[in-house]
Amino acid sequence: MRKRCCLVCLKPGHMAKKCHSNVRCLICERRHYELLCPDLQIGISSLPKSKVADEEAKSTEILLTALP
């Protein structure tokens, strides 16, 4: 927020209301990356450890494919 980046795609130059990115959170299905998910701590504590590892692998893969 200090750098005035979009909270949806994390790029500078625009705000979330004007973002055209189709990013979806794997945890709550809302428009943001998993890193910013408010349900992250709630979801991790209630999931079995194997499910958490699978979700972390998916989110890492998605984040790496989004890099230029």
C-alpha positions as MATLAB code, in Angstrom:
seq = 'MRKRCCLVCLKPGHMAKKCHSNVRCLICERRHYELLCPDLQIGISSLPKSKVADEEAKSTEILLTALP';
ca = [
       0.000    0.000    0.000;
       2.919    2.353    0.674;
       4.072    1.929   -2.910;
       0.512    2.426   -4.208;
       0.299   -0.934   -5.938;
      -2.902   -2.651   -6.964;
      -4.188   -5.071   -4.314;
      -5.411   -7.476   -7.019;
      -2.417   -7.877   -9.356;
       0.245   -6.188   -7.159;
       1.426   -3.925   -9.993;
       1.922   -0.172   -9.543;
       0.033    2.428  -11.543;
      -3.606    1.620  -10.776;
      -5.881    0.631   -7.921;
      -7.971   -2.521   -7.447;
     -11.199   -0.911   -8.693;
      -9.596   -0.226  -12.085;
      -7.735   -3.559  -12.371;
      -8.532   -5.734  -15.388;
      -6.611   -8.778  -14.128;
      -8.560  -12.001  -13.599;
      -6.625  -13.166  -10.526;
      -8.531  -15.532   -8.204;
      -7.524  -16.675   -4.726;
      -7.345  -20.470   -4.325;
      -8.461  -20.181   -0.709;
     -11.540  -17.950   -0.872;
     -12.112  -17.443   -4.655;
     -12.064  -13.620   -4.344;
      -9.978  -11.213   -6.462;
      -6.504  -11.260   -4.879;
      -3.434  -13.451   -4.578;
      -3.282  -16.036   -1.795;
      -0.567  -13.999   -0.128;
      -3.118  -11.284    0.673;
      -5.992  -13.570    1.656;
      -7.646  -12.639    4.959;
      -8.809  -16.269    5.334;
      -5.264  -17.640    5.062;
      -4.671  -18.212    8.791;
      -8.190  -19.550    9.324;
      -7.900  -21.945    6.368;
      -4.462  -23.277    7.283;
      -5.382  -24.099   10.866;
      -8.480  -26.069    9.826;
      -6.961  -28.068    6.932;
      -4.999  -31.308    7.254;
      -1.229  -30.938    6.672;
      -1.275  -32.799    3.324;
      -3.968  -30.455    1.994;
      -1.945  -27.408    3.131;
       1.138  -28.717    1.294;
      -0.913  -29.247   -1.883;
      -2.375  -25.727   -1.708;
       1.068  -24.200   -1.118;
       2.466  -26.048   -4.138;
      -0.426  -24.819   -6.319;
      -0.086  -21.216   -5.182;
       3.693  -21.269   -5.716;
       3.210  -22.667   -9.213;
       0.639  -19.992  -10.059;
       2.800  -17.189   -8.704;
       5.834  -18.400  -10.654;
       3.890  -18.663  -13.912;
       2.642  -15.103  -13.455;
       6.193  -13.718  -13.462;
       7.301  -12.021  -16.692;
];
